[in-house]
Every structure is written in C-alpha cells, then in structure tokens.
Amino acid sequence: MIKDIFSPEIANEVIDRINHIMPNQRPQWGKMSADQMLAHCNVTYGFVFEPEKFTKPGMLKKFVLKTFVKKIVVGEKPYKINSPTAPDFLIKNTRDFEKEKSLLIENIKKVQHLGSQHFEGTENFSFGKMSASEWNIMFYKHLDHHLRQFGV
C-alpha cells in the first residue's frame, strides 16, 4: 500500500528520510550521486510547479506516455531497481546538494499543503488528467524508490 504524501505525518516522514542523506552518500544501486538524485526527484515537481521550463510532449509522445508509461508511474507496484530513466529526468552534471535538498523539501511541503483536493482531476504534464490518488502514488512512489536507493 502506498502511503499518503498529502498527510502531514507522511510528508514529515519523507522529509526526515531526506534529511538523513549525506552529500557523499553512495547509492545501493544505480549511478546517480546524492545531489543528482535530489535534483532528479525535483524534476517531478518542476513539471507541476514550473511547466514552462519543459517542452510539452507532442501528440504521439503523450499517447505513448498515457497508454504505456502512466500505468507504471501511477500503479502501486514498486519501480524495479535500475529501471530506465526518462530523458527529462536525467541529471548528468553535479548539483548543489543543499540547494536541491531544500528545494525538494519545499516541494513536498507545498504538495502536502495544497492537499489532495487541489490535485483531484488536475492535468499532469505527461499523463493528462489524474485523480488525487494517482498524484499521490506518483509523488510518494518515486520519492520512496530513490530514498531506498540511498538507504534511508
């Protein structure tokens, strides 16, 4: 069962886990450094809160995303270890660890503050309209996957 990122308790639990990541911490799998992982997790929120910074998918790409990828992203089944990363989510350069960490915490607090009602029926950049439950799964599952990747 996926935890509810909209609840203050779960949002605080996730933030506490983030606060346990150290800048030089190595992942248990994958190639991302801690700063890259935090930046990678922030992309999800960038699509929500700063969509103008990204290129919207064309009709064909959006069809593929909605038809095949959405099921993986908003389904309750956990992501597989070392599963492929979408190009928009690839972070290849070094990032400021503290800046990315602070931004991710701010993003989680913003989502929690807005609440599930805000996200019910809200258009997703890649997947179209989604339910609050789908938004919750997408937010929590992605964070949990990468926090487990770094052992927290």
mmCIF file of C-alpha atoms in Angstrom:
data_model
loop_
_atom_site.group_PDB
_atom_site.id
_atom_site.type_symbol
_atom_site.label_atom_id
_atom_site.label_comp_id
_atom_site.label_asym_id
_atom_site.label_seq_id
_atom_site.Cartn_x
_atom_site.Cartn_y
_atom_site.Cartn_z
ATOM 1 C CA MET A 1 0.000 0.000 0.000
ATOM 2 C CA ILE A 2 1.270 3.461 -0.934
ATOM 3 C CA LYS A 3 1.489 5.982 1.890
ATOM 4 C CA ASP A 4 -0.386 9.296 1.643
ATOM 5 C CA ILE A 5 2.098 12.089 0.821
ATOM 6 C CA PHE A 6 -0.733 14.596 1.360
ATOM 7 C CA SER A 7 -0.846 13.782 5.079
ATOM 8 C CA PRO A 8 1.430 15.846 7.350
ATOM 9 C CA GLU A 9 2.722 12.700 9.080
ATOM 10 C CA ILE A 10 3.863 11.024 5.862
ATOM 11 C CA ALA A 11 5.225 14.249 4.359
ATOM 12 C CA ASN A 12 7.271 14.759 7.552
ATOM 13 C CA GLU A 13 8.420 11.123 7.481
ATOM 14 C CA VAL A 14 9.698 11.572 3.913
ATOM 15 C CA ILE A 15 11.391 14.856 4.826
ATOM 16 C CA ASP A 16 13.078 13.159 7.776
ATOM 17 C CA ARG A 17 14.396 10.466 5.429
ATOM 18 C CA ILE A 18 15.720 13.145 3.065
ATOM 19 C CA ASN A 19 17.462 14.839 5.988
ATOM 20 C CA HIS A 20 19.369 11.597 6.637
ATOM 21 C CA ILE A 21 21.045 11.665 3.205
ATOM 22 C CA MET A 22 24.628 12.920 3.248
ATOM 23 C CA PRO A 23 26.281 14.694 0.275
ATOM 24 C CA ASN A 24 28.881 11.945 -0.221
ATOM 25 C CA GLN A 25 26.469 9.055 0.349
ATOM 26 C CA ARG A 26 26.690 6.313 -2.273
ATOM 27 C CA PRO A 27 23.602 4.647 -3.735
ATOM 28 C CA GLN A 28 22.854 0.978 -3.180
ATOM 29 C CA TRP A 29 22.160 0.712 -6.903
ATOM 30 C CA GLY A 30 22.387 2.963 -9.937
ATOM 31 C CA LYS A 31 24.848 5.665 -10.943
ATOM 32 C CA MET A 32 23.384 8.884 -9.526
ATOM 33 C CA SER A 33 25.164 10.764 -6.780
ATOM 34 C CA ALA A 34 23.117 12.098 -3.850
ATOM 35 C CA ASP A 35 22.946 15.610 -5.350
ATOM 36 C CA GLN A 36 21.863 14.216 -8.723
ATOM 37 C CA MET A 37 19.186 12.057 -7.100
ATOM 38 C CA LEU A 38 17.716 15.035 -5.261
ATOM 39 C CA ALA A 39 17.726 17.086 -8.486
ATOM 40 C CA HIS A 40 16.169 14.125 -10.319
ATOM 41 C CA CYS A 41 13.345 13.955 -7.748
ATOM 42 C CA ASN A 42 12.782 17.701 -8.128
ATOM 43 C CA VAL A 43 12.001 17.273 -11.844
ATOM 44 C CA THR A 44 8.614 15.753 -10.957
ATOM 45 C CA TYR A 45 7.708 18.908 -9.057
ATOM 46 C CA GLY A 46 9.151 21.099 -11.791
ATOM 47 C CA PHE A 47 6.609 19.618 -14.199
ATOM 48 C CA VAL A 48 3.875 20.554 -11.706
ATOM 49 C CA PHE A 49 5.000 23.956 -10.458
ATOM 50 C CA GLU A 50 7.165 25.252 -13.341
ATOM 51 C CA PRO A 51 5.893 23.555 -16.516
ATOM 52 C CA GLU A 52 7.113 26.450 -18.665
ATOM 53 C CA LYS A 53 10.679 25.198 -18.127
ATOM 54 C CA PHE A 54 9.928 21.978 -20.017
ATOM 55 C CA THR A 55 8.916 21.082 -23.547
ATOM 56 C CA LYS A 56 5.414 19.632 -23.615
ATOM 57 C CA PRO A 57 5.229 16.217 -25.223
ATOM 58 C CA GLY A 58 3.773 16.108 -28.717
ATOM 59 C CA MET A 59 0.612 14.155 -29.505
ATOM 60 C CA LEU A 60 2.396 10.874 -30.317
ATOM 61 C CA LYS A 61 4.682 11.019 -27.287
ATOM 62 C CA LYS A 62 1.770 11.937 -24.996
ATOM 63 C CA PHE A 63 -0.233 9.000 -26.387
ATOM 64 C CA VAL A 64 2.646 6.623 -25.602
ATOM 65 C CA LEU A 65 3.119 8.144 -22.138
ATOM 66 C CA LYS A 66 -0.596 7.931 -21.294
ATOM 67 C CA THR A 67 -1.037 4.451 -22.766
ATOM 68 C CA PHE A 68 2.076 2.660 -21.519
ATOM 69 C CA VAL A 69 4.126 4.695 -19.034
ATOM 70 C CA LYS A 70 1.313 6.069 -16.870
ATOM 71 C CA LYS A 71 0.401 2.551 -15.664
ATOM 72 C CA ILE A 72 3.935 2.093 -14.350
ATOM 73 C CA VAL A 73 4.158 5.544 -12.767
ATOM 74 C CA VAL A 74 0.772 5.613 -11.013
ATOM 75 C CA GLY A 75 0.410 1.894 -10.319
ATOM 76 C CA GLU A 76 1.094 0.610 -6.814
ATOM 77 C CA LYS A 77 3.776 -1.838 -7.946
ATOM 78 C CA PRO A 78 7.210 -0.502 -6.877
ATOM 79 C CA TYR A 79 9.695 0.565 -9.522
ATOM 80 C CA LYS A 80 12.286 -2.004 -10.488
ATOM 81 C CA ILE A 81 15.857 -1.353 -9.413
ATOM 82 C CA ASN A 82 17.897 0.167 -12.268
ATOM 83 C CA SER A 83 14.785 0.798 -14.381
ATOM 84 C CA PRO A 84 15.372 3.251 -17.243
ATOM 85 C CA THR A 85 15.044 6.989 -16.629
ATOM 86 C CA ALA A 86 13.136 9.285 -18.976
ATOM 87 C CA PRO A 87 15.419 11.816 -20.718
ATOM 88 C CA ASP A 88 13.834 14.840 -18.957
ATOM 89 C CA PHE A 89 14.746 13.247 -15.618
ATOM 90 C CA LEU A 90 18.406 12.514 -16.401
ATOM 91 C CA ILE A 91 20.763 14.640 -14.319
ATOM 92 C CA LYS A 92 24.253 14.370 -15.751
ATOM 93 C CA ASN A 93 26.069 17.240 -14.050
ATOM 94 C CA THR A 94 26.929 17.950 -10.418
ATOM 95 C CA ARG A 95 24.336 19.907 -8.470
ATOM 96 C CA ASP A 96 24.387 21.882 -5.237
ATOM 97 C CA PHE A 97 23.377 19.240 -2.687
ATOM 98 C CA GLU A 98 21.952 21.650 -0.092
ATOM 99 C CA LYS A 99 20.048 23.665 -2.699
ATOM 100 C CA GLU A 100 18.465 20.531 -4.230
ATOM 101 C CA LYS A 101 17.678 19.122 -0.786
ATOM 102 C CA SER A 102 15.997 22.379 0.325
ATOM 103 C CA LEU A 103 14.016 22.599 -2.910
ATOM 104 C CA LEU A 104 12.815 19.008 -2.613
ATOM 105 C CA ILE A 105 11.683 19.580 0.974
ATOM 106 C CA GLU A 106 9.882 22.786 -0.103
ATOM 107 C CA ASN A 107 8.194 20.874 -2.928
ATOM 108 C CA ILE A 108 6.984 18.125 -0.592
ATOM 109 C CA LYS A 109 5.638 20.697 1.863
ATOM 110 C CA LYS A 110 3.884 22.555 -0.967
ATOM 111 C CA VAL A 111 2.192 19.379 -2.228
ATOM 112 C CA GLN A 112 1.140 18.453 1.310
ATOM 113 C CA HIS A 113 -0.160 21.977 1.967
ATOM 114 C CA LEU A 114 -2.133 22.086 -1.301
ATOM 115 C CA GLY A 115 -3.668 18.726 -0.397
ATOM 116 C CA SER A 116 -5.349 16.003 -2.342
ATOM 117 C CA GLN A 117 -8.347 18.203 -3.249
ATOM 118 C CA HIS A 118 -6.064 20.508 -5.232
ATOM 119 C CA PHE A 119 -4.751 17.611 -7.316
ATOM 120 C CA GLU A 120 -8.075 15.822 -7.926
ATOM 121 C CA GLY A 121 -8.659 15.984 -11.685
ATOM 122 C CA THR A 122 -5.602 18.190 -12.238
ATOM 123 C CA GLU A 123 -3.859 17.887 -15.594
ATOM 124 C CA ASN A 124 -0.478 16.164 -15.499
ATOM 125 C CA PHE A 125 2.167 17.405 -17.922
ATOM 126 C CA SER A 126 2.669 13.944 -19.445
ATOM 127 C CA PHE A 127 -0.330 11.822 -18.462
ATOM 128 C CA GLY A 128 -3.378 14.071 -18.763
ATOM 129 C CA LYS A 129 -5.959 14.461 -16.002
ATOM 130 C CA MET A 130 -5.200 12.378 -12.924
ATOM 131 C CA SER A 131 -7.009 11.594 -9.706
ATOM 132 C CA ALA A 132 -5.595 12.674 -6.352
ATOM 133 C CA SER A 133 -4.821 9.009 -5.707
ATOM 134 C CA GLU A 134 -2.755 8.804 -8.901
ATOM 135 C CA TRP A 135 -0.890 12.007 -7.975
ATOM 136 C CA ASN A 136 -0.201 10.600 -4.512
ATOM 137 C CA ILE A 137 1.151 7.338 -5.895
ATOM 138 C CA MET A 138 3.336 9.172 -8.405
ATOM 139 C CA PHE A 139 4.785 11.529 -5.779
ATOM 140 C CA TYR A 140 5.284 9.006 -2.977
ATOM 141 C CA LYS A 141 6.416 6.010 -5.004
ATOM 142 C CA HIS A 142 9.124 7.960 -6.837
ATOM 143 C CA LEU A 143 10.474 9.502 -3.629
ATOM 144 C CA ASP A 144 10.382 6.205 -1.758
ATOM 145 C CA HIS A 145 12.205 4.430 -4.591
ATOM 146 C CA HIS A 146 15.095 6.890 -4.524
ATOM 147 C CA LEU A 147 15.238 7.195 -0.745
ATOM 148 C CA ARG A 148 15.531 3.398 -0.555
ATOM 149 C CA GLN A 149 18.206 3.642 -3.267
ATOM 150 C CA PHE A 150 20.226 5.721 -0.784
ATOM 151 C CA GLY A 151 19.418 3.508 2.198
ATOM 152 C CA VAL A 152 17.056 5.846 4.030
#
